[in-house]
PDB file of C-alpha atoms and ligand atoms in Angstrom:
ATOM      1  CA  UNK V 418     190.010 -18.762-120.045  1.00  0.00           C
ATOM      2  CA  UNK V 419     189.677 -22.367-118.856  1.00  0.00           C
ATOM      3  CA  UNK V 420     193.449 -22.669-118.402  1.00  0.00           C
ATOM      4  CA  UNK V 421     193.509 -19.469-116.377  1.00  0.00           C
ATOM      5  CA  UNK V 422     190.717 -20.690-114.099  1.00  0.00           C
ATOM      6  CA  UNK V 423     192.568 -23.986-113.601  1.00  0.00           C
ATOM      7  CA  UNK V 424     195.896 -22.368-112.778  1.00  0.00           C
ATOM      8  CA  UNK V 425     194.269 -19.883-110.398  1.00  0.00           C
ATOM      9  CA  UNK V 426     192.400 -22.551-108.416  1.00  0.00           C
ATOM     10  CA  UNK V 427     195.372 -24.877-108.395  1.00  0.00           C
ATOM     11  CA  UNK V 428     197.702 -21.979-107.566  1.00  0.00           C
ATOM     12  CA  UNK V 429     195.712 -21.260-104.409  1.00  0.00           C
ATOM     13  CA  UNK V 430     195.413 -24.922-103.351  1.00  0.00           C
ATOM     14  CA  UNK V 431     199.069 -25.820-103.864  1.00  0.00           C
ATOM     15  CA  UNK V 432     200.330 -22.660-102.118  1.00  0.00           C
ATOM     16  CA  UNK V 433     198.006 -23.488 -99.225  1.00  0.00           C
ATOM     17  CA  UNK V 434     199.118 -27.150 -99.056  1.00  0.00           C
ATOM     18  CA  UNK V 435     202.809 -26.200 -99.176  1.00  0.00           C
ATOM     19  CA  UNK V 436     202.307 -23.873 -96.217  1.00  0.00           C
ATOM     20  CA  UNK V 437     200.058 -26.046 -94.031  1.00  0.00           C
ATOM     21  CA  UNK V 438     202.828 -28.164 -92.427  1.00  0.00           C
ATOM     22  CA  UNK V 439     204.692 -25.083 -91.152  1.00  0.00           C
ATOM     23  CA  UNK V 440     201.794 -22.804 -90.219  1.00  0.00           C
ATOM     24  CA  UNK V 441     202.585 -20.679 -87.123  1.00  0.00           C
ATOM     25  CA  UNK V 442     206.374 -21.130 -87.348  1.00  0.00           C
ATOM     26  CA  UNK V 443     207.926 -17.711 -86.978  1.00  0.00           C
ATOM     27  CA  UNK V 444     210.461 -16.045 -89.248  1.00  0.00           C
ATOM     28  CA  UNK V 445     213.467 -17.269 -87.268  1.00  0.00           C
ATOM     29  CA  UNK V 446     212.239 -20.819 -86.778  1.00  0.00           C
ATOM     30  CA  UNK V 447     211.433 -21.348 -90.447  1.00  0.00           C
ATOM     31  CA  UNK V 448     214.792 -19.920 -91.514  1.00  0.00           C
ATOM     32  CA  UNK V 449     216.463 -22.911 -89.860  1.00  0.00           C
ATOM     33  CA  UNK V 450     214.583 -25.342 -92.131  1.00  0.00           C
ATOM     34  CA  UNK V 451     213.135 -23.421 -95.070  1.00  0.00           C
ATOM     35  CA  UNK V 452     210.419 -25.165 -97.056  1.00  0.00           C
ATOM     36  CA  UNK V 453     211.721 -26.185-100.502  1.00  0.00           C
ATOM     37  CA  UNK V 454     209.104 -28.751-101.537  1.00  0.00           C
ATOM     38  CA  UNK V 455     205.778 -30.368-100.565  1.00  0.00           C
ATOM     39  CA  UNK V 456     206.437 -32.019 -97.196  1.00  0.00           C
ATOM     40  CA  UNK V 457     203.204 -32.770 -95.352  1.00  0.00           C
ATOM     41  CA  UNK V 458     202.580 -33.513 -91.635  1.00  0.00           C
ATOM     42  CA  UNK V 459     204.042 -30.916 -89.224  1.00  0.00           C
ATOM     43  CA  UNK V 460     201.667 -28.398 -87.622  1.00  0.00           C
ATOM     44  CA  UNK V 461     198.359 -30.093 -88.503  1.00  0.00           C
ATOM     45  CA  UNK V 462     199.719 -33.614 -89.089  1.00  0.00           C
ATOM     46  CA  UNK V 463     198.193 -33.845 -92.578  1.00  0.00           C
ATOM     47  CA  UNK V 464     199.652 -35.837 -95.481  1.00  0.00           C
ATOM     48  CA  UNK V 465     201.465 -33.988 -98.317  1.00  0.00           C
ATOM     49  CA  UNK V 466     199.084 -32.187-100.674  1.00  0.00           C
ATOM     50  CA  UNK V 467     196.451 -31.413 -98.026  1.00  0.00           C
ATOM     51  CA  UNK V 468     194.985 -27.962 -98.504  1.00  0.00           C
ATOM     52  CA  UNK V 469     193.159 -26.166 -95.672  1.00  0.00           C
ATOM     53  CA  UNK V 470     190.369 -23.619 -95.126  1.00  0.00           C
ATOM     54  CA  UNK V 471     191.904 -21.164 -97.616  1.00  0.00           C
ATOM     55  CA  UNK V 472     191.473 -23.436-100.628  1.00  0.00           C
ATOM     56  CA  UNK V 473     188.278 -25.086 -99.322  1.00  0.00           C
ATOM     57  CA  UNK V 474     186.498 -21.725 -99.062  1.00  0.00           C
ATOM     58  CA  UNK V 475     187.972 -20.700-102.417  1.00  0.00           C
ATOM     59  CA  UNK V 476     186.365 -23.802-103.920  1.00  0.00           C
ATOM     60  CA  UNK V 477     183.076 -23.059-102.128  1.00  0.00           C
ATOM     61  CA  UNK V 478     183.064 -19.664-103.864  1.00  0.00           C
ATOM     62  CA  UNK V 479     184.118 -21.191-107.199  1.00  0.00           C
ATOM     63  CA  UNK V 480     181.367 -23.790-106.875  1.00  0.00           C
ATOM     64  CA  UNK V 481     178.807 -20.994-106.430  1.00  0.00           C
ATOM     65  CA  UNK V 482     180.163 -19.383-109.621  1.00  0.00           C
ATOM     66  CA  UNK V 483     179.146 -22.469-111.604  1.00  0.00           C
ATOM     67  CA  UNK V 484     175.561 -21.202-111.170  1.00  0.00           C
ATOM     68  CA  UNK V 485     173.832 -17.828-111.411  1.00  0.00           C
ATOM     69  CA  UNK V 486     175.553 -15.390-109.063  1.00  0.00           C
ATOM     70  CA  UNK V 487     173.886 -15.428-105.645  1.00  0.00           C
ATOM     71  CA  UNK V 488     175.378 -14.499-102.268  1.00  0.00           C
ATOM     72  CA  UNK V 489     173.078 -17.025-100.610  1.00  0.00           C
ATOM     73  CA  UNK V 490     174.616 -19.860-102.613  1.00  0.00           C
ATOM     74  CA  UNK V 491     178.118 -18.829-101.515  1.00  0.00           C
ATOM     75  CA  UNK V 492     176.925 -18.582 -97.908  1.00  0.00           C
ATOM     76  CA  UNK V 493     175.227 -21.983 -98.087  1.00  0.00           C
ATOM     77  CA  UNK V 494     178.463 -23.525 -99.375  1.00  0.00           C
ATOM     78  CA  UNK V 495     180.433 -22.014 -96.470  1.00  0.00           C
ATOM     79  CA  UNK V 496     177.965 -23.519 -93.994  1.00  0.00           C
ATOM     80  CA  UNK V 497     178.192 -26.864 -95.757  1.00  0.00           C
ATOM     81  CA  UNK V 498     181.994 -26.697 -95.522  1.00  0.00           C
ATOM     82  CA  UNK V 499     182.006 -26.160 -91.783  1.00  0.00           C
ATOM     83  CA  UNK V 500     179.182 -28.558 -90.945  1.00  0.00           C
ATOM     84  CA  UNK V 501     179.574 -31.277 -93.571  1.00  0.00           C
ATOM     85  CA  UNK V 502     183.245 -31.019 -94.601  1.00  0.00           C
ATOM     86  CA  UNK V 503     182.209 -29.917 -98.100  1.00  0.00           C
ATOM     87  CA  UNK V 504     185.194 -29.247-100.388  1.00  0.00           C
ATOM     88  CA  UNK V 505     187.720 -30.314 -97.753  1.00  0.00           C
ATOM     89  CA  UNK V 506     190.915 -32.065 -98.847  1.00  0.00           C
ATOM     90  CA  UNK V 507     190.554 -35.208 -96.771  1.00  0.00           C
ATOM     91  CA  UNK V 508     187.029 -35.103 -95.365  1.00  0.00           C
ATOM     92  CA  UNK V 509     187.607 -32.948 -92.313  1.00  0.00           C
ATOM     93  CA  UNK V 510     187.907 -29.274 -91.380  1.00  0.00           C
ATOM     94  CA  UNK V 511     191.101 -28.929 -89.329  1.00  0.00           C
ATOM     95  CA  UNK V 512     191.591 -25.162 -89.487  1.00  0.00           C
ATOM     96  CA  UNK V 513     189.105 -22.306 -89.217  1.00  0.00           C
ATOM     97  CA  UNK V 514     189.533 -18.591 -88.536  1.00  0.00           C
ATOM     98  CA  UNK V 515     187.662 -16.976 -85.646  1.00  0.00           C
ATOM     99  CA  UNK V 516     185.970 -14.263 -87.732  1.00  0.00           C
ATOM    100  CA  UNK V 517     184.955 -16.774 -90.398  1.00  0.00           C
ATOM    101  CA  UNK V 518     183.607 -19.174 -87.782  1.00  0.00           C
ATOM    102  CA  UNK V 519     181.569 -16.421 -86.126  1.00  0.00           C
ATOM    103  CA  UNK V 520     180.173 -15.317 -89.490  1.00  0.00           C
ATOM    104  CA  UNK V 521     179.150 -18.851 -90.466  1.00  0.00           C
ATOM    105  CA  UNK V 522     177.297 -19.194 -87.170  1.00  0.00           C
ATOM    106  CA  UNK V 523     175.394 -16.002 -88.014  1.00  0.00           C
ATOM    107  CA  UNK V 524     174.633 -17.272 -91.527  1.00  0.00           C
ATOM    108  CA  UNK V 525     173.218 -20.437 -90.039  1.00  0.00           C
ATOM    109  CA  UNK V 526     171.007 -18.352 -87.772  1.00  0.00           C
ATOM    110  CA  UNK V 527     169.573 -16.651 -90.861  1.00  0.00           C
ATOM    111  CA  UNK V 528     171.556 -13.383 -90.918  1.00  0.00           C
ATOM    112  CA  UNK V 529     171.797 -11.976 -94.464  1.00  0.00           C
ATOM    113  CA  UNK V 530     175.150 -12.851 -96.111  1.00  0.00           C
ATOM    114  CA  UNK V 531     176.029  -9.192 -96.652  1.00  0.00           C
ATOM    115  CA  UNK V 532     175.698  -8.542 -92.929  1.00  0.00           C
ATOM    116  CA  UNK V 533     177.220 -11.711 -91.490  1.00  0.00           C
ATOM    117  CA  UNK V 534     180.866 -10.653 -91.468  1.00  0.00           C
ATOM    118  CA  UNK V 535     182.573  -8.608 -88.768  1.00  0.00           C
ATOM    119  CA  UNK V 536     182.538  -4.826 -89.273  1.00  0.00           C
ATOM    120  CA  UNK V 537     185.036  -3.760 -86.601  1.00  0.00           C
ATOM    121  CA  UNK V 538     188.659  -2.786 -87.289  1.00  0.00           C
ATOM    122  CA  UNK V 539     189.723  -5.857 -85.290  1.00  0.00           C
ATOM    123  CA  UNK V 540     187.827  -8.077 -87.744  1.00  0.00           C
ATOM    124  CA  UNK V 541     190.430  -7.519 -90.440  1.00  0.00           C
ATOM    125  CA  UNK V 542     192.017 -10.928 -90.558  1.00  0.00           C
ATOM    126  CA  UNK V 543     192.898 -12.330 -93.985  1.00  0.00           C
ATOM    127  CA  UNK V 544     189.860 -14.640 -94.083  1.00  0.00           C
ATOM    128  CA  UNK V 545     188.064 -13.054 -97.017  1.00  0.00           C
ATOM    129  CA  UNK V 546     191.209 -12.257 -99.010  1.00  0.00           C
ATOM    130  CA  UNK V 547     192.338 -15.898 -98.819  1.00  0.00           C
ATOM    131  CA  UNK V 548     189.222 -17.154-100.627  1.00  0.00           C
ATOM    132  CA  UNK V 549     188.439 -14.321-103.056  1.00  0.00           C
ATOM    133  CA  UNK V 550     190.503 -15.272-106.159  1.00  0.00           C
ATOM    134  CA  UNK V 551     187.844 -17.022-108.315  1.00  0.00           C
ATOM    135  CA  UNK V 552     185.618 -13.947-108.167  1.00  0.00           C
ATOM    136  CA  UNK V 553     187.845 -12.215-110.731  1.00  0.00           C
ATOM    137  CA  UNK V 554     186.392 -14.402-113.486  1.00  0.00           C
ATOM    138  CA  UNK V 555     182.894 -13.162-112.686  1.00  0.00           C
ATOM    139  CA  UNK V 556     183.977  -9.511-112.511  1.00  0.00           C
ATOM    140  CA  UNK V 557     186.056  -9.334-115.691  1.00  0.00           C
ATOM    141  CA  UNK V 558     183.880  -7.283-118.018  1.00  0.00           C
ATOM    142  CA  UNK V 559     181.967  -5.313-115.435  1.00  0.00           C
ATOM    143  CA  UNK V 560     182.486  -1.569-114.789  1.00  0.00           C
ATOM    144  CA  UNK V 561     184.668  -0.641-111.816  1.00  0.00           C
ATOM    145  CA  UNK V 562     181.766   0.459-109.595  1.00  0.00           C
ATOM    146  CA  UNK V 563     180.124  -2.893-110.020  1.00  0.00           C
ATOM    147  CA  UNK V 564     183.415  -4.752-109.472  1.00  0.00           C
ATOM    148  CA  UNK V 565     183.850  -2.947-106.171  1.00  0.00           C
ATOM    149  CA  UNK V 566     180.263  -3.463-105.027  1.00  0.00           C
ATOM    150  CA  UNK V 567     180.278  -7.193-105.777  1.00  0.00           C
ATOM    151  CA  UNK V 568     183.673  -7.571-104.105  1.00  0.00           C
ATOM    152  CA  UNK V 569     182.353  -5.719-101.058  1.00  0.00           C
ATOM    153  CA  UNK V 570     179.388  -8.060-100.799  1.00  0.00           C
ATOM    154  CA  UNK V 571     181.391 -11.264-101.236  1.00  0.00           C
ATOM    155  CA  UNK V 572     184.011 -10.164 -98.708  1.00  0.00           C
ATOM    156  CA  UNK V 573     181.290  -9.137 -96.262  1.00  0.00           C
ATOM    157  CA  UNK V 574     179.920 -12.669 -95.964  1.00  0.00           C
ATOM    158  CA  UNK V 575     182.739 -13.137 -93.461  1.00  0.00           C
ATOM    159  CA  UNK V 576     184.698  -9.846 -93.415  1.00  0.00           C
ATOM    160  CA  UNK V 577     182.660  -6.656 -93.776  1.00  0.00           C
ATOM    161  CA  UNK V 578     185.130  -3.976 -92.706  1.00  0.00           C
ATOM    162  CA  UNK V 579     186.252  -1.611 -95.472  1.00  0.00           C
ATOM    163  CA  UNK V 580     189.924  -2.564 -94.972  1.00  0.00           C
ATOM    164  CA  UNK V 581     189.237  -6.200 -95.849  1.00  0.00           C
ATOM    165  CA  UNK V 582     187.095  -5.089 -98.768  1.00  0.00           C
ATOM    166  CA  UNK V 583     189.858  -2.842-100.140  1.00  0.00           C
ATOM    167  CA  UNK V 584     192.407  -5.672 -99.803  1.00  0.00           C
ATOM    168  CA  UNK V 585     190.136  -8.000-101.804  1.00  0.00           C
ATOM    169  CA  UNK V 586     189.460  -5.269-104.353  1.00  0.00           C
ATOM    170  CA  UNK V 587     193.170  -4.530-104.811  1.00  0.00           C
ATOM    171  CA  UNK V 588     193.888  -8.249-105.234  1.00  0.00           C
ATOM    172  CA  UNK V 589     191.110  -8.784-107.782  1.00  0.00           C
ATOM    173  CA  UNK V 590     192.061  -5.698-109.796  1.00  0.00           C
ATOM    174  CA  UNK V 591     195.612  -7.073-109.914  1.00  0.00           C
ATOM    175  CA  UNK V 592     194.289 -10.455-111.057  1.00  0.00           C
ATOM    176  CA  UNK V 593     192.030  -8.907-113.678  1.00  0.00           C
ATOM    177  CA  UNK V 594     194.929  -7.035-115.253  1.00  0.00           C
ATOM    178  CA  UNK V 595     197.006 -10.238-115.260  1.00  0.00           C
ATOM    179  CA  UNK V 596     194.204 -11.962-117.174  1.00  0.00           C
ATOM    180  CA  UNK V 597     194.276  -9.091-119.653  1.00  0.00           C
ATOM    181  CA  UNK V 598     197.953  -9.850-120.234  1.00  0.00           C
ATOM    182  CA  UNK V 599     199.529  -6.843-118.552  1.00  0.00           C
ATOM    183  CA  UNK V 600     203.008  -6.996-117.044  1.00  0.00           C
ATOM    184  CA  UNK V 601     203.042  -7.372-113.238  1.00  0.00           C
ATOM    185  CA  UNK V 602     205.202  -4.276-112.644  1.00  0.00           C
ATOM    186  CA  UNK V 603     203.046  -2.228-114.974  1.00  0.00           C
ATOM    187  CA  UNK V 604     199.984  -3.440-113.046  1.00  0.00           C
ATOM    188  CA  UNK V 605     201.563  -2.558-109.711  1.00  0.00           C
ATOM    189  CA  UNK V 606     202.317   0.958-110.928  1.00  0.00           C
ATOM    190  CA  UNK V 607     198.867   1.410-112.488  1.00  0.00           C
ATOM    191  CA  UNK V 608     197.117   0.379-109.286  1.00  0.00           C
ATOM    192  CA  UNK V 609     199.061   2.985-107.295  1.00  0.00           C
ATOM    193  CA  UNK V 610     197.090   5.576-109.241  1.00  0.00           C
ATOM    194  CA  UNK V 611     193.821   3.769-110.050  1.00  0.00           C
ATOM    195  CA  UNK V 612     192.942   2.330-106.654  1.00  0.00           C
ATOM    196  CA  UNK V 613     193.178   5.510-104.538  1.00  0.00           C
ATOM    197  CA  UNK V 614     191.518   7.532-107.301  1.00  0.00           C
ATOM    198  CA  UNK V 615     188.548   5.178-107.403  1.00  0.00           C
ATOM    199  CA  UNK V 616     188.243   4.790-103.629  1.00  0.00           C
ATOM    200  CA  UNK V 617     188.291   8.565-103.115  1.00  0.00           C
ATOM    201  CA  UNK V 618     185.659   8.950-105.844  1.00  0.00           C
ATOM    202  CA  UNK V 619     183.257   6.798-103.836  1.00  0.00           C
ATOM    203  CA  UNK V 620     184.157   8.681-100.628  1.00  0.00           C
ATOM    204  CA  UNK V 621     186.140   5.984 -98.830  1.00  0.00           C
ATOM    205  CA  UNK V 622     187.845   7.510 -95.783  1.00  0.00           C
ATOM    206  CA  UNK V 623     191.420   8.520 -96.782  1.00  0.00           C
ATOM    207  CA  UNK V 624     192.596   7.277 -93.382  1.00  0.00           C
ATOM    208  CA  UNK V 625     191.476   3.782 -94.347  1.00  0.00           C
ATOM    209  CA  UNK V 626     193.236   4.038 -97.702  1.00  0.00           C
ATOM    210  CA  UNK V 627     196.410   5.065 -95.865  1.00  0.00           C
ATOM    211  CA  UNK V 628     196.655   1.555 -94.371  1.00  0.00           C
ATOM    212  CA  UNK V 629     197.698   0.517 -97.877  1.00  0.00           C
ATOM    213  CA  UNK V 630     200.438   3.150 -98.191  1.00  0.00           C
ATOM    214  CA  UNK V 631     203.298   0.652 -98.458  1.00  0.00           C
ATOM    215  CA  UNK V 632     201.606  -0.850-101.521  1.00  0.00           C
ATOM    216  CA  UNK V 633     200.187   2.345-102.942  1.00  0.00           C
ATOM    217  CA  UNK V 634     202.887   4.916-102.254  1.00  0.00           C
ATOM    218  CA  UNK V 635     206.173   3.033-101.914  1.00  0.00           C
ATOM    219  CA  UNK V 636     207.759   0.414-104.138  1.00  0.00           C
ATOM    220  CA  UNK V 637     207.023  -2.745-102.150  1.00  0.00           C
ATOM    221  CA  UNK V 638     209.485  -4.819-104.174  1.00  0.00           C
ATOM    222  CA  UNK V 639     212.357  -2.740-102.752  1.00  0.00           C
ATOM    223  CA  UNK V 640     211.291  -3.318 -99.172  1.00  0.00           C
ATOM    224  CA  UNK V 641     213.629  -5.549 -97.135  1.00  0.00           C
ATOM    225  CA  UNK V 642     212.243  -9.003 -96.286  1.00  0.00           C
ATOM    226  CA  UNK V 643     212.750  -8.333 -92.577  1.00  0.00           C
ATOM    227  CA  UNK V 644     210.047  -5.680 -92.669  1.00  0.00           C
ATOM    228  CA  UNK V 645     207.521  -7.852 -94.535  1.00  0.00           C
ATOM    229  CA  UNK V 646     205.184  -9.283 -91.913  1.00  0.00           C
ATOM    230  CA  UNK V 647     203.163 -12.393 -92.661  1.00  0.00           C
ATOM    231  CA  UNK V 648     200.672 -12.850 -89.848  1.00  0.00           C
ATOM    232  CA  UNK V 649     196.904 -13.101 -90.029  1.00  0.00           C
ATOM    233  CA  UNK V 650     196.235  -9.355 -90.533  1.00  0.00           C
ATOM    234  CA  UNK V 651     194.854  -8.661 -93.999  1.00  0.00           C
ATOM    235  CA  UNK V 652     197.307  -5.791 -94.640  1.00  0.00           C
ATOM    236  CA  UNK V 653     200.246  -8.077 -93.870  1.00  0.00           C
ATOM    237  CA  UNK V 654     198.904 -10.754 -96.201  1.00  0.00           C
ATOM    238  CA  UNK V 655     198.289  -8.500 -99.184  1.00  0.00           C
ATOM    239  CA  UNK V 656     201.702  -6.830 -98.726  1.00  0.00           C
ATOM    240  CA  UNK V 657     203.556 -10.130 -98.346  1.00  0.00           C
ATOM    241  CA  UNK V 658     201.805 -11.643-101.361  1.00  0.00           C
ATOM    242  CA  UNK V 659     202.439  -8.778-103.730  1.00  0.00           C
ATOM    243  CA  UNK V 660     206.032  -8.598-102.482  1.00  0.00           C
ATOM    244  CA  UNK V 661     206.520 -12.341-103.092  1.00  0.00           C
ATOM    245  CA  UNK V 662     205.010 -12.055-106.571  1.00  0.00           C
ATOM    246  CA  UNK V 663     207.059  -9.020-107.598  1.00  0.00           C
ATOM    247  CA  UNK V 664     210.413 -10.285-106.311  1.00  0.00           C
ATOM    248  CA  UNK V 665     210.346 -13.702-108.037  1.00  0.00           C
ATOM    249  CA  UNK V 666     209.844 -14.887-111.605  1.00  0.00           C
ATOM    250  CA  UNK V 667     208.069 -18.248-111.367  1.00  0.00           C
ATOM    251  CA  UNK V 668     205.292 -19.979-109.429  1.00  0.00           C
ATOM    252  CA  UNK V 669     207.497 -22.148-107.215  1.00  0.00           C
ATOM    253  CA  UNK V 670     209.772 -19.330-106.055  1.00  0.00           C
ATOM    254  CA  UNK V 671     206.822 -17.018-105.424  1.00  0.00           C
ATOM    255  CA  UNK V 672     204.929 -19.391-103.121  1.00  0.00           C
ATOM    256  CA  UNK V 673     208.039 -20.674-101.335  1.00  0.00           C
ATOM    257  CA  UNK V 674     209.185 -17.108-100.700  1.00  0.00           C
ATOM    258  CA  UNK V 675     205.770 -16.382 -99.169  1.00  0.00           C
ATOM    259  CA  UNK V 676     205.921 -19.492 -96.975  1.00  0.00           C
ATOM    260  CA  UNK V 677     209.443 -18.875 -95.769  1.00  0.00           C
ATOM    261  CA  UNK V 678     208.368 -15.551 -94.285  1.00  0.00           C
ATOM    262  CA  UNK V 679     206.799 -17.761 -91.597  1.00  0.00           C
ATOM    263  CA  UNK V 680     203.678 -17.179 -89.446  1.00  0.00           C
ATOM    264  CA  UNK V 681     200.456 -17.537 -91.501  1.00  0.00           C
ATOM    265  CA  UNK V 682     202.320 -19.533 -94.129  1.00  0.00           C
ATOM    266  CA  UNK V 683     199.412 -21.335 -95.767  1.00  0.00           C
ATOM    267  CA  UNK V 684     197.304 -18.230 -96.269  1.00  0.00           C
ATOM    268  CA  UNK V 685     200.174 -16.023 -97.447  1.00  0.00           C
ATOM    269  CA  UNK V 686     201.118 -18.725 -99.960  1.00  0.00           C
ATOM    270  CA  UNK V 687     197.510 -19.359-101.031  1.00  0.00           C
ATOM    271  CA  UNK V 688     196.999 -15.657-101.735  1.00  0.00           C
ATOM    272  CA  UNK V 689     200.352 -15.430-103.537  1.00  0.00           C
ATOM    273  CA  UNK V 690     199.654 -18.692-105.352  1.00  0.00           C
ATOM    274  CA  UNK V 691     196.378 -17.492-106.855  1.00  0.00           C
ATOM    275  CA  UNK V 692     198.122 -14.620-108.624  1.00  0.00           C
ATOM    276  CA  UNK V 693     201.280 -16.611-109.437  1.00  0.00           C
ATOM    277  CA  UNK V 694     199.227 -19.472-110.890  1.00  0.00           C
ATOM    278  CA  UNK V 695     197.315 -17.015-113.028  1.00  0.00           C
ATOM    279  CA  UNK V 696     200.466 -15.188-114.151  1.00  0.00           C
ATOM    280  CA  UNK V 697     202.710 -18.146-114.974  1.00  0.00           C
ATOM    281  CA  UNK V 698     200.085 -20.725-115.985  1.00  0.00           C
ATOM    282  CA  UNK V 699     199.591 -24.431-115.373  1.00  0.00           C
ATOM    283  CA  UNK V 700     202.823 -25.573-116.998  1.00  0.00           C
ATOM    284  CA  UNK V 701     204.834 -23.485-114.576  1.00  0.00           C
ATOM    285  CA  UNK V 702     203.304 -25.163-111.519  1.00  0.00           C
ATOM    286  CA  UNK V 703     205.708 -28.039-110.785  1.00  0.00           C
ATOM    287  CA  UNK V 704     204.329 -31.408-111.860  1.00  0.00           C
ATOM    288  CA  UNK V 705     205.350 -33.007-108.550  1.00  0.00           C
ATOM    289  CA  UNK V 706     202.924 -30.623-106.781  1.00  0.00           C
ATOM    290  CA  UNK V 707     200.129 -31.236-109.255  1.00  0.00           C
ATOM    291  CA  UNK V 708     200.545 -34.992-108.775  1.00  0.00           C
ATOM    292  CA  UNK V 709     200.247 -34.849-105.000  1.00  0.00           C
ATOM    293  CA  UNK V 710     197.631 -32.126-104.416  1.00  0.00           C
ATOM    294  CA  UNK V 711     194.425 -33.493-102.904  1.00  0.00           C
ATOM    295  CA  UNK V 712     191.355 -33.668-105.170  1.00  0.00           C
ATOM    296  CA  UNK V 713     193.200 -32.712-108.352  1.00  0.00           C
ATOM    297  CA  UNK V 714     190.541 -34.171-110.655  1.00  0.00           C
ATOM    298  CA  UNK V 715     187.732 -32.506-108.710  1.00  0.00           C
ATOM    299  CA  UNK V 716     189.519 -29.139-108.938  1.00  0.00           C
ATOM    300  CA  UNK V 717     189.929 -29.518-112.714  1.00  0.00           C
ATOM    301  CA  UNK V 718     186.262 -30.448-113.017  1.00  0.00           C
ATOM    302  CA  UNK V 719     185.271 -27.422-110.933  1.00  0.00           C
ATOM    303  CA  UNK V 720     187.299 -25.175-113.257  1.00  0.00           C
ATOM    304  CA  UNK V 721     185.529 -26.700-116.282  1.00  0.00           C
ATOM    305  CA  UNK V 722     182.109 -26.067-114.777  1.00  0.00           C
ATOM    306  CA  UNK V 723     183.016 -22.506-113.820  1.00  0.00           C
ATOM    307  CA  UNK V 724     184.264 -21.877-117.336  1.00  0.00           C
ATOM    308  CA  UNK V 725     181.107 -23.399-118.872  1.00  0.00           C
ATOM    309  CA  UNK V 726     178.849 -21.198-116.790  1.00  0.00           C
ATOM    310  CA  UNK V 727     180.785 -17.918-117.003  1.00  0.00           C
ATOM    311  CA  UNK V 728     182.173 -18.032-120.532  1.00  0.00           C
ATOM    312  CA  UNK V 729     180.883 -20.850-122.734  1.00  0.00           C
ATOM    313  CA  UNK V 730     177.213 -20.081-122.151  1.00  0.00           C
ATOM    314  CA  UNK V 731     177.773 -16.562-123.472  1.00  0.00           C
ATOM    315  CA  UNK V 732     178.915 -17.718-126.913  1.00  0.00           C
TER     316      UNK V 732
HETATM  317 MG1   MG E1489     194.609 -22.341 -93.615  1.00  0.00          MG
END
């Protein structure tokens, strides 16, 4: 399991860092100079290997999973990130989403973590999806009701609307099945049945589920790239990530495909990279990326501590 934790965390961070220099470039702009390797600078003027909020908040969650599960610990880590540059790549926060920022302000004011996130349809940016990956290792052997409830709570620290929760849930169910060794296409097909069935069983509004129709009713891997959007909306991010994962066969191609869609490049690639890292493993993540990613040793150490707490202690 340790290797899987490592490749998931690193998968997120490297996808994020690859996308940071071209964040906000649109589809047409990025097509002129597609990203093919770790470049650095650009949009945020950060050196190669610099990850952003996506990976930082992922590590804040992972760090909380090195202790007994507690929403307050996760929330405290998020506050520490924004105020004290905790788990940043280079000692400063240079990118923060509006909904996340608002939620952290509420957390600081003492609002309960479960209630701090936005609950309106407009609060469905990709800010909880981009940081959710490590949670899969805590959910693994729990029943589906519990997996959903815990996912709902952890998403709600910043993003409380059901659409964001479903996106996180879909992503984590996908990740869980990858850990169990299932084939990605088999997983995709299984989820088309399992996810709506479960959501309807707990009385989620079918209209909300219908926002996921392209994933749940069509075959997203057959969709033309021109119709895959990659902005900050959580539906766009989950669609683009699953599409990038299903239409490639290695880590590098998956994250670069996500980035070269343009727009919210770092987040789309971070979300794709979590699953691709998990699926293809450490050895498939190019060595040149592993050498240049910020805080490599700290990330490996974090994975070790997560593994010790979640799996070794149980032996
Ligand atoms: Mg970012």
